[in-house]
Short mmCIF file of C-alpha atoms in Angstrom, two decimals:
data_model
loop_
_atom_site.label_atom_id
_atom_site.label_comp_id
_atom_site.label_asym_id
_atom_site.label_seq_id
_atom_site.Cartn_x
_atom_site.Cartn_y
_atom_site.Cartn_z
CA MET A 730 -4.52 -8.33 -23.49
CA VAL A 731 -0.93 -7.72 -24.36
CA SER A 732 1.80 -9.76 -22.77
CA THR A 733 5.06 -9.62 -24.50
CA SER A 734 8.22 -11.39 -23.52
CA ALA A 735 11.16 -13.12 -25.17
CA ALA A 736 12.08 -15.34 -22.26
CA PRO A 737 11.37 -19.24 -22.75
CA GLY A 738 8.23 -20.24 -21.21
CA ARG A 739 6.50 -16.99 -21.23
CA ALA A 740 3.27 -16.93 -23.38
CA GLN A 741 2.97 -14.03 -25.99
CA SER A 742 -0.68 -13.15 -26.74
CA SER A 743 -2.12 -11.08 -29.42
CA PRO A 744 -2.08 -7.16 -28.96
CA SER A 745 -5.10 -5.69 -27.68
CA ASP A 746 -6.97 -2.96 -29.46
CA ALA A 747 -5.46 0.42 -29.02
CA ASN A 748 -8.81 1.86 -27.96
CA THR A 749 -9.29 -0.71 -25.22
CA VAL A 750 -8.38 0.45 -21.92
CA GLU A 751 -6.84 -2.39 -19.75
CA GLU A 752 -7.92 -2.23 -16.11
CA TYR A 753 -5.83 -3.52 -13.28
CA ASP A 754 -5.76 -3.40 -9.63
CA VAL A 755 -2.15 -3.19 -9.13
CA VAL A 756 0.40 -2.20 -11.92
CA ILE A 757 4.12 -2.68 -10.95
CA SER A 758 6.51 -0.52 -12.99
CA GLY A 759 9.78 -2.48 -12.65
CA GLY A 760 10.49 -6.05 -13.12
CA GLY A 761 13.68 -6.14 -10.85
CA ILE A 762 13.96 -7.94 -7.59
CA VAL A 763 11.51 -5.90 -5.68
CA GLY A 764 8.88 -5.88 -8.58
CA CYS A 765 9.13 -9.71 -9.11
CA VAL A 766 8.95 -10.61 -5.62
CA LEU A 767 5.77 -8.26 -5.05
CA ALA A 768 4.22 -9.78 -8.20
CA CYS A 769 4.77 -13.32 -6.87
CA GLN A 770 3.28 -12.65 -3.51
CA LEU A 771 0.38 -10.98 -4.95
CA ALA A 772 -0.15 -14.09 -7.22
CA LEU A 773 0.13 -16.25 -4.24
CA SER A 774 -1.94 -14.12 -1.78
CA GLU A 775 -5.42 -15.06 -0.66
CA GLN A 776 -6.62 -11.33 -1.07
CA SER A 777 -9.91 -11.52 -3.16
CA PHE A 778 -9.87 -7.80 -3.91
CA ILE A 779 -6.62 -8.12 -5.98
CA GLY A 780 -7.89 -9.61 -9.20
CA ARG A 781 -5.40 -8.44 -12.02
CA VAL A 782 -1.52 -7.60 -11.76
CA ALA A 783 0.56 -6.25 -14.39
CA VAL A 784 4.42 -6.11 -14.28
CA VAL A 785 6.00 -3.55 -16.67
CA ASP A 786 9.67 -3.72 -17.38
CA GLN A 787 11.96 -2.27 -19.86
CA PHE A 788 14.24 -5.38 -20.47
CA LYS A 789 13.53 -8.74 -21.72
CA PRO A 790 13.99 -11.17 -18.97
CA GLN A 791 16.62 -13.80 -18.80
CA SER A 792 15.85 -17.36 -17.61
CA LEU A 793 17.84 -20.07 -15.79
CA ASP A 794 18.08 -21.98 -19.14
CA ASP A 795 19.67 -18.98 -20.62
CA LEU A 796 22.36 -19.01 -17.88
CA ARG A 797 22.81 -22.61 -18.34
CA ARG A 798 23.36 -22.29 -21.96
CA ARG A 799 26.05 -19.42 -21.35
CA ALA A 800 27.86 -21.76 -18.98
CA GLU A 801 27.79 -24.53 -21.79
CA THR A 802 29.36 -22.23 -24.31
CA SER A 803 31.91 -20.77 -21.84
CA GLY A 804 35.49 -22.08 -22.22
CA ASP A 805 35.54 -23.92 -18.75
CA GLY A 806 31.96 -25.05 -18.65
CA GLU A 807 31.18 -22.48 -15.94
CA LEU A 808 28.93 -19.50 -15.82
CA PRO A 809 30.99 -16.23 -15.89
CA PRO A 810 30.85 -14.37 -12.51
CA ASP A 811 28.60 -11.48 -12.07
CA VAL A 812 30.32 -8.80 -10.08
CA ARG A 813 26.94 -7.50 -8.97
CA VAL A 814 25.97 -9.51 -5.75
CA TYR A 815 23.62 -9.26 -2.95
CA ALA A 816 23.94 -10.28 0.73
CA LEU A 817 20.62 -11.72 1.68
CA SER A 818 19.63 -12.11 5.28
CA PRO A 819 17.97 -15.33 6.44
CA ALA A 820 14.52 -13.27 6.57
CA SER A 821 14.90 -12.41 2.98
CA VAL A 822 15.68 -15.81 1.84
CA GLN A 823 12.66 -16.96 3.70
CA VAL A 824 10.58 -14.55 1.63
CA LEU A 825 12.19 -16.26 -1.59
CA ARG A 826 11.32 -19.68 -0.10
CA ASP A 827 7.74 -18.60 0.60
CA ILE A 828 7.20 -17.70 -3.04
CA GLY A 829 8.97 -20.92 -4.35
CA VAL A 830 12.30 -19.25 -5.72
CA TRP A 831 15.17 -20.35 -3.22
CA ASP A 832 15.39 -23.84 -4.71
CA ASP A 833 15.94 -22.62 -8.08
CA VAL A 834 18.49 -20.21 -7.00
CA LEU A 835 20.47 -23.13 -5.48
CA SER A 836 20.06 -25.13 -8.53
CA ILE A 837 22.86 -23.01 -10.29
CA ARG A 838 25.75 -24.30 -8.07
CA PRO A 839 28.21 -23.13 -6.81
CA ARG A 840 26.76 -19.61 -7.15
CA VAL A 841 25.51 -19.12 -3.67
CA GLY A 842 27.72 -18.45 -0.56
CA ARG A 843 27.30 -18.47 3.12
CA SER A 844 28.99 -16.04 5.46
CA VAL A 845 29.10 -16.98 9.21
CA ASP A 846 30.91 -13.84 10.34
CA MET A 847 32.09 -10.50 9.47
CA GLN A 848 34.51 -7.96 10.62
CA VAL A 849 33.95 -4.17 9.54
CA TRP A 850 36.97 -1.88 10.62
CA ASP A 851 38.14 1.72 10.12
CA HIS A 852 41.51 2.23 8.52
CA ALA A 853 42.22 5.26 10.52
CA SER A 854 41.82 3.60 14.03
CA ASP A 855 41.79 0.32 15.72
CA SER A 856 38.03 0.45 16.18
CA HIS A 857 36.06 -2.45 14.60
CA VAL A 858 32.60 -4.16 14.65
CA TRP A 859 32.23 -8.04 14.72
CA PHE A 860 29.11 -9.78 13.52
CA ASP A 861 28.65 -13.36 14.22
CA SER A 862 26.01 -15.88 12.94
CA ALA A 863 25.40 -17.27 16.42
CA ASP A 864 23.51 -13.95 16.91
CA VAL A 865 21.11 -14.64 14.05
CA SER A 866 18.03 -17.00 15.00
CA GLY A 867 16.63 -19.27 12.50
CA GLY A 868 17.23 -19.39 8.69
CA GLY A 869 19.66 -22.23 8.79
CA GLY A 870 20.68 -24.61 5.75
CA GLY A 871 20.35 -23.39 2.46
CA GLY A 872 23.57 -22.38 0.79
CA GLY A 873 26.06 -24.68 2.35
CA ASN A 874 26.42 -28.01 4.13
CA SER A 875 26.69 -26.63 7.54
CA ASP A 876 23.64 -26.76 9.81
CA GLU A 877 24.72 -23.49 11.44
CA PRO A 878 22.47 -20.53 10.56
CA PRO A 879 24.54 -18.15 8.47
CA LEU A 880 24.92 -14.54 8.94
CA ASN A 881 23.89 -14.04 5.27
CA TYR A 882 23.86 -15.82 1.82
CA VAL A 883 25.83 -14.13 -1.06
CA VAL A 884 23.96 -14.46 -4.33
CA GLU A 885 24.87 -13.13 -7.81
CA HIS A 886 22.41 -10.85 -9.32
CA ASN A 887 21.90 -12.68 -12.70
CA VAL A 888 21.13 -15.95 -10.91
CA LEU A 889 18.66 -14.36 -8.52
CA MET A 890 16.90 -12.37 -11.24
CA ALA A 891 16.70 -15.47 -13.65
CA ALA A 892 15.15 -17.53 -10.89
CA LEU A 893 12.52 -14.79 -10.11
CA ASN A 894 11.81 -14.32 -13.93
CA ASP A 895 11.07 -18.09 -14.15
CA ARG A 896 8.83 -18.11 -11.14
CA LEU A 897 6.94 -15.16 -12.42
CA ALA A 898 6.40 -16.60 -15.86
CA GLN A 899 5.13 -19.93 -14.17
CA LEU A 900 2.91 -17.96 -12.13
CA ALA A 901 1.65 -16.04 -15.05
CA GLN A 902 0.78 -19.30 -16.89
CA LEU A 903 -0.99 -20.67 -13.85
CA SER A 904 -2.95 -17.56 -13.46
CA ALA A 905 -4.10 -17.76 -17.08
CA SER A 906 -5.96 -20.94 -16.06
CA GLY A 907 -7.42 -19.61 -12.94
CA ARG A 908 -4.95 -21.61 -10.62
CA THR A 909 -3.70 -18.43 -8.65
CA SER A 910 -5.74 -15.94 -6.76
CA ALA A 911 -4.68 -13.08 -8.99
CA THR A 912 -4.05 -12.86 -12.69
CA ILE A 913 -0.53 -11.82 -13.66
CA ASP A 914 0.19 -10.06 -16.87
CA ILE A 915 3.92 -9.47 -17.84
CA LEU A 916 4.65 -6.49 -20.26
CA SER A 917 8.15 -6.48 -21.36
CA PRO A 918 10.13 -4.89 -23.01
CA ALA A 919 7.90 -1.94 -21.98
CA SER A 920 7.95 1.32 -20.13
CA MET A 921 5.61 3.79 -18.50
CA ALA A 922 4.93 6.85 -20.93
CA ARG A 923 4.54 10.43 -19.86
CA ARG A 924 1.78 11.21 -22.01
CA GLY A 925 -1.66 10.34 -20.77
CA PHE A 926 -0.50 9.90 -17.15
CA ARG A 927 -3.25 11.21 -14.83
CA PRO A 928 -3.81 10.40 -11.15
CA PRO A 929 -7.21 9.84 -9.60
CA SER A 930 -9.43 12.91 -9.36
CA GLY A 931 -11.13 12.12 -6.20
CA GLY A 932 -10.76 11.13 -2.62
CA GLY A 933 -8.90 14.07 -1.22
CA GLU A 934 -7.55 17.60 -1.65
CA GLY A 935 -5.80 18.21 -4.58
CA GLY A 936 -7.11 15.07 -6.49
CA GLY A 937 -6.14 12.76 -3.79
CA HIS A 938 -2.41 13.14 -4.24
CA GLY A 939 -2.12 16.57 -2.59
CA LYS A 940 0.26 18.92 -4.40
CA ALA A 941 1.94 16.28 -6.13
CA SER A 942 -1.08 15.75 -8.32
CA ASP A 943 -0.51 18.88 -10.20
CA SER A 944 2.93 17.62 -11.27
CA CYS A 945 1.51 14.20 -12.14
CA HIS A 946 -1.07 15.60 -14.61
CA ASP A 947 0.08 15.59 -18.06
CA ASP A 948 -2.28 15.61 -21.00
CA SER A 949 -0.34 17.40 -23.55
CA ASN A 950 -0.06 14.58 -26.18
CA ALA A 951 -3.20 12.59 -25.08
CA ASP A 952 -6.96 12.77 -25.37
CA SER A 953 -8.28 12.13 -21.79
CA ASN A 954 -11.57 10.83 -23.19
CA ASN A 955 -9.71 7.71 -24.69
CA TYR A 956 -8.28 6.66 -21.24
CA SER A 957 -11.25 6.91 -19.01
CA SER A 958 -14.06 4.30 -18.68
CA GLY A 959 -16.73 3.05 -16.15
CA SER A 960 -18.80 5.07 -13.77
CA ASN A 961 -15.77 5.13 -11.13
CA ALA A 962 -13.09 6.35 -13.59
CA ALA A 963 -12.34 9.17 -11.05
CA GLU A 964 -10.96 6.67 -8.70
CA TRP A 965 -8.50 5.03 -11.08
CA LEU A 966 -4.90 6.14 -12.07
CA HIS A 967 -4.61 6.33 -15.88
CA CYS A 968 -1.47 5.86 -17.83
CA VAL A 969 0.08 4.46 -20.95
CA VAL A 970 2.51 1.80 -21.55
CA ASP A 971 4.87 1.74 -24.50
CA ALA A 972 5.36 -1.92 -25.34
CA GLU A 973 7.59 -3.51 -28.02
CA SER A 974 5.77 -6.07 -30.27
CA ASP A 975 8.38 -8.56 -31.79
CA ALA A 976 6.76 -10.19 -34.69
CA ASN A 977 8.12 -14.00 -35.05
CA GLY A 978 11.34 -12.99 -33.18
CA ASP A 979 12.63 -10.73 -35.84
CA ALA A 980 14.15 -7.59 -34.59
CA ARG A 981 13.54 -5.87 -37.73
CA GLN A 982 9.85 -6.05 -37.18
CA GLN A 983 9.84 -4.68 -33.77
CA GLN A 984 7.00 -2.07 -33.50
CA LYS A 985 5.87 0.26 -30.55
CA GLN A 986 2.39 -0.25 -29.33
CA GLN A 987 0.50 1.92 -26.91
CA ILE A 988 -1.54 0.20 -24.22
CA PRO A 989 -3.88 2.63 -22.27
CA ILE A 990 -4.09 1.35 -18.68
CA GLN A 991 -5.99 2.33 -15.75
CA CYS A 992 -5.29 1.06 -12.15
CA ARG A 993 -6.20 1.44 -8.57
CA LEU A 994 -2.40 1.21 -7.34
CA LEU A 995 0.69 2.12 -9.23
CA VAL A 996 3.83 0.56 -7.65
CA GLY A 997 7.22 2.33 -8.45
CA ALA A 998 9.88 -0.38 -8.23
CA ASP A 999 11.81 0.96 -11.17
CA GLY A 1000 15.09 2.00 -9.47
CA ALA A 1001 16.95 5.14 -8.53
CA ASN A 1002 15.87 7.06 -11.73
CA SER A 1003 12.19 5.98 -11.22
CA GLN A 1004 9.87 7.21 -14.17
CA VAL A 1005 6.91 6.52 -11.62
CA ARG A 1006 8.50 8.97 -9.00
CA SER A 1007 9.06 11.61 -11.96
CA LEU A 1008 5.59 11.40 -13.26
CA CYS A 1009 4.13 11.70 -9.62
CA GLY A 1010 6.44 14.83 -9.22
CA MET A 1011 8.08 13.37 -6.09
CA GLY A 1012 11.39 14.94 -5.34
CA SER A 1013 14.57 13.24 -4.13
CA TRP A 1014 17.76 14.41 -2.61
CA GLY A 1015 21.12 12.71 -1.73
CA TRP A 1016 24.90 13.43 -1.85
CA GLU A 1017 28.11 12.00 -3.02
CA TYR A 1018 30.41 10.09 -0.54
CA GLN A 1019 33.46 10.86 -2.85
CA HIS A 1020 34.34 6.99 -2.57
CA ALA A 1021 35.61 4.52 -5.11
CA ALA A 1022 35.55 0.92 -4.97
CA VAL A 1023 36.93 -1.92 -6.96
CA VAL A 1024 34.86 -5.15 -7.33
CA ALA A 1025 36.74 -8.17 -8.50
CA THR A 1026 36.22 -11.91 -8.77
CA VAL A 1027 39.43 -14.04 -7.54
CA ARG A 1028 39.74 -17.77 -8.39
CA VAL A 1029 41.79 -19.35 -5.79
CA ALA A 1030 43.73 -22.44 -6.71
CA PRO A 1031 43.61 -25.41 -4.35
CA PRO A 1032 46.86 -25.70 -2.17
CA SER A 1033 49.30 -28.33 -3.49
CA GLU A 1034 50.15 -31.31 -1.20
CA ALA A 1035 53.58 -29.53 -0.18
CA GLU A 1036 51.54 -26.31 0.76
CA ALA A 1037 49.07 -28.21 2.59
CA GLU A 1038 51.76 -30.11 4.69
CA THR A 1039 53.43 -26.84 5.36
CA GLU A 1040 50.24 -25.29 6.55
CA ALA A 1041 49.46 -28.12 8.86
CA GLU A 1042 53.05 -28.03 10.34
CA ALA A 1043 52.56 -24.30 10.97
CA GLU A 1044 49.32 -24.83 12.62
CA ALA A 1045 51.06 -27.60 14.88
CA GLU A 1046 53.66 -25.36 15.82
CA THR A 1047 51.25 -22.58 16.78
CA GLU A 1048 49.35 -24.95 18.92
CA ALA A 1049 52.58 -26.25 20.53
CA GLU A 1050 53.86 -22.64 21.30
CA ALA A 1051 50.43 -21.92 22.81
CA GLU A 1052 50.57 -24.97 25.15
CA ALA A 1053 54.12 -24.12 25.99
CA GLU A 1054 53.23 -20.60 26.80
CA GLY A 1055 50.09 -21.79 28.91
CA GLY A 1056 52.53 -24.18 30.91
CA ARG A 1057 55.01 -21.35 31.75
CA ALA A 1058 52.12 -19.10 32.89
CA GLN A 1059 50.97 -21.80 35.34
CA THR A 1060 54.65 -22.24 36.50
CA ARG A 1061 54.85 -18.49 37.21
CA ALA A 1062 51.59 -18.56 39.17
CA ALA A 1063 52.67 -21.36 41.26
CA SER A 1064 55.97 -19.66 42.02
CA ARG A 1065 54.27 -16.59 43.25
CA ALA A 1066 52.00 -18.68 45.41
CA VAL A 1067 55.01 -19.91 47.48
CA LEU A 1068 56.74 -16.61 47.87
CA PRO A 1069 56.78 -15.25 51.58
CA GLY A 1070 53.74 -13.15 52.24
CA GLY A 1071 51.81 -14.74 49.25
CA GLY A 1072 53.18 -12.28 47.03
#
């Protein structure tokens, strides 16, 4: 079995024989948020028919310890902000809690924000939509001190991914000792190869995948006899994973190794330019919005004592004006009530 990773805490085993076909129940192509969450859920599930799961990702994973070291070496002792962020609903946060990730996300403080309301408006009109956390049920606590359920939690991409990587590595180690229902193997950095990709040949018209199966079949650079085994080989999807073997951490000794794999289910969680979608001949369509955006991180200085006093005085004046206006409105109403005819 091959499990390659440069992240701390992830075991690296010896490469398997190139002629040995690794069999998996599920292969997840893509070790991003979706792929990692799914792998963790499968490892913790009680489904007996899921025995082996492989996660294939092209990048070396980053851990929470990596982020902490970056913070220690920065000039101000803080982790540089990541401009890529997510607004997670309370339901999504509950999923992260269920797989044991959310507490690790919160451990990198203060990198989690809470939103209790949000207004969206159109610059060309006065129309707007207002979202309030009072309309959200459940999911309170988490990223702040308030007990009010938030509208969402704002989390930086690198923090969320590092917490998921750590949890997936932990579950992979636990699965090696039989302490999880499914065995998790992590193949990274690695990628799905086009050569040798072959879908199941049985189970329906067109090889079980309809017309898409013709596009999936690519035997141009592979001997199909090398990637089939067992009496039910027709029911399996066959593919090859190109993995990097890093000998003793020396980048100069990195070598590509080809891992023939067959699986019952291949999950394409590899992003907008999905290799799995391409291999399976699945088309996609879209359009340009002709919009541009600026993403920035703003550091707000705490107000000085003078500014705080000025702000407090302004608030007091506003409240006094509101009370005075309320008194004048009551006086006008009383005056109208005593006019002849009740007018």
